[in-house]
Amino acid sequence: RRGKQRALVAVMHKLTVAIWHVLHDRTGHKDLGADYHTRKNPQRAMRRMIREANALGLTIRFDPA
């Protein structure tokens, strides 16, 4: 809602902070991976998937493996 320029400045700020931490701590960048948040909190990911399926009109039932 604030505009493209504000979003661009926010992204540049995030990158600047990340670069500063890498240079300050003298460490390499470690990519956490695309499924980092799913691995970190699988219950939250499951709730999100159920909520999205319900929004599409689907009913989900999970049985223990």
mmCIF file with all atom_site columns, C-alpha atoms in Angstrom, residues 38-63:
data_model
loop_
_atom_site.group_PDB
_atom_site.id
_atom_site.type_symbol
_atom_site.label_atom_id
_atom_site.label_alt_id
_atom_site.label_comp_id
_atom_site.label_asym_id
_atom_site.label_entity_id
_atom_site.label_seq_id
_atom_site.pdbx_PDB_ins_code
_atom_site.Cartn_x
_atom_site.Cartn_y
_atom_site.Cartn_z
_atom_site.occupancy
_atom_site.B_iso_or_equiv
_atom_site.pdbx_formal_charge
_atom_site.auth_seq_id
_atom_site.auth_comp_id
_atom_site.auth_asym_id
_atom_site.auth_atom_id
_atom_site.pdbx_PDB_model_num
ATOM 1  C CA . THR A 1 38 ? 7.939   -26.403 7.625  1.00 0.00 ? 38 THR A CA 1
ATOM 2  C CA . ARG A 1 39 ? 10.706  -28.410 9.307  1.00 0.00 ? 39 ARG A CA 1
ATOM 3  C CA . LYS A 1 40 ? 10.920  -25.939 12.186 1.00 0.00 ? 40 LYS A CA 1
ATOM 4  C CA . ASN A 1 41 ? 7.213   -26.045 13.078 1.00 0.00 ? 41 ASN A CA 1
ATOM 5  C CA . PRO A 1 42 ? 5.356   -28.878 11.302 1.00 0.00 ? 42 PRO A CA 1
ATOM 6  C CA . GLN A 1 43 ? 2.143   -28.406 13.327 1.00 0.00 ? 43 GLN A CA 1
ATOM 7  C CA . ARG A 1 44 ? 1.832   -24.818 12.147 1.00 0.00 ? 44 ARG A CA 1
ATOM 8  C CA . ALA A 1 45 ? 2.439   -25.894 8.552  1.00 0.00 ? 45 ALA A CA 1
ATOM 9  C CA . MET A 1 46 ? -0.267  -28.548 8.911  1.00 0.00 ? 46 MET A CA 1
ATOM 10 C CA . ARG A 1 47 ? -2.770  -26.013 10.283 1.00 0.00 ? 47 ARG A CA 1
ATOM 11 C CA . ARG A 1 48 ? -1.954  -23.661 7.395  1.00 0.00 ? 48 ARG A CA 1
ATOM 12 C CA . MET A 1 49 ? -2.481  -26.413 4.798  1.00 0.00 ? 49 MET A CA 1
ATOM 13 C CA . ILE A 1 50 ? -5.808  -27.421 6.372  1.00 0.00 ? 50 ILE A CA 1
ATOM 14 C CA . ARG A 1 51 ? -6.973  -23.795 6.440  1.00 0.00 ? 51 ARG A CA 1
ATOM 15 C CA . GLU A 1 52 ? -6.025  -23.322 2.768  1.00 0.00 ? 52 GLU A CA 1
ATOM 16 C CA . ALA A 1 53 ? -7.805  -26.546 1.759  1.00 0.00 ? 53 ALA A CA 1
ATOM 17 C CA . ASN A 1 54 ? -10.937 -25.484 3.668  1.00 0.00 ? 54 ASN A CA 1
ATOM 18 C CA . ALA A 1 55 ? -10.862 -22.113 1.909  1.00 0.00 ? 55 ALA A CA 1
ATOM 19 C CA . LEU A 1 56 ? -10.968 -24.011 -1.403 1.00 0.00 ? 56 LEU A CA 1
ATOM 20 C CA . GLY A 1 57 ? -13.971 -26.011 -0.206 1.00 0.00 ? 57 GLY A CA 1
ATOM 21 C CA . LEU A 1 58 ? -12.089 -29.250 0.454  1.00 0.00 ? 58 LEU A CA 1
ATOM 22 C CA . THR A 1 59 ? -12.424 -31.438 3.528  1.00 0.00 ? 59 THR A CA 1
ATOM 23 C CA . ILE A 1 60 ? -9.195  -32.929 4.812  1.00 0.00 ? 60 ILE A CA 1
ATOM 24 C CA . ARG A 1 61 ? -8.948  -35.933 7.116  1.00 0.00 ? 61 ARG A CA 1
ATOM 25 C CA . PHE A 1 62 ? -5.652  -37.274 8.406  1.00 0.00 ? 62 PHE A CA 1
ATOM 26 C CA . ASP A 1 63 ? -5.222  -40.824 9.638  1.00 0.00 ? 63 ASP A CA 1
#
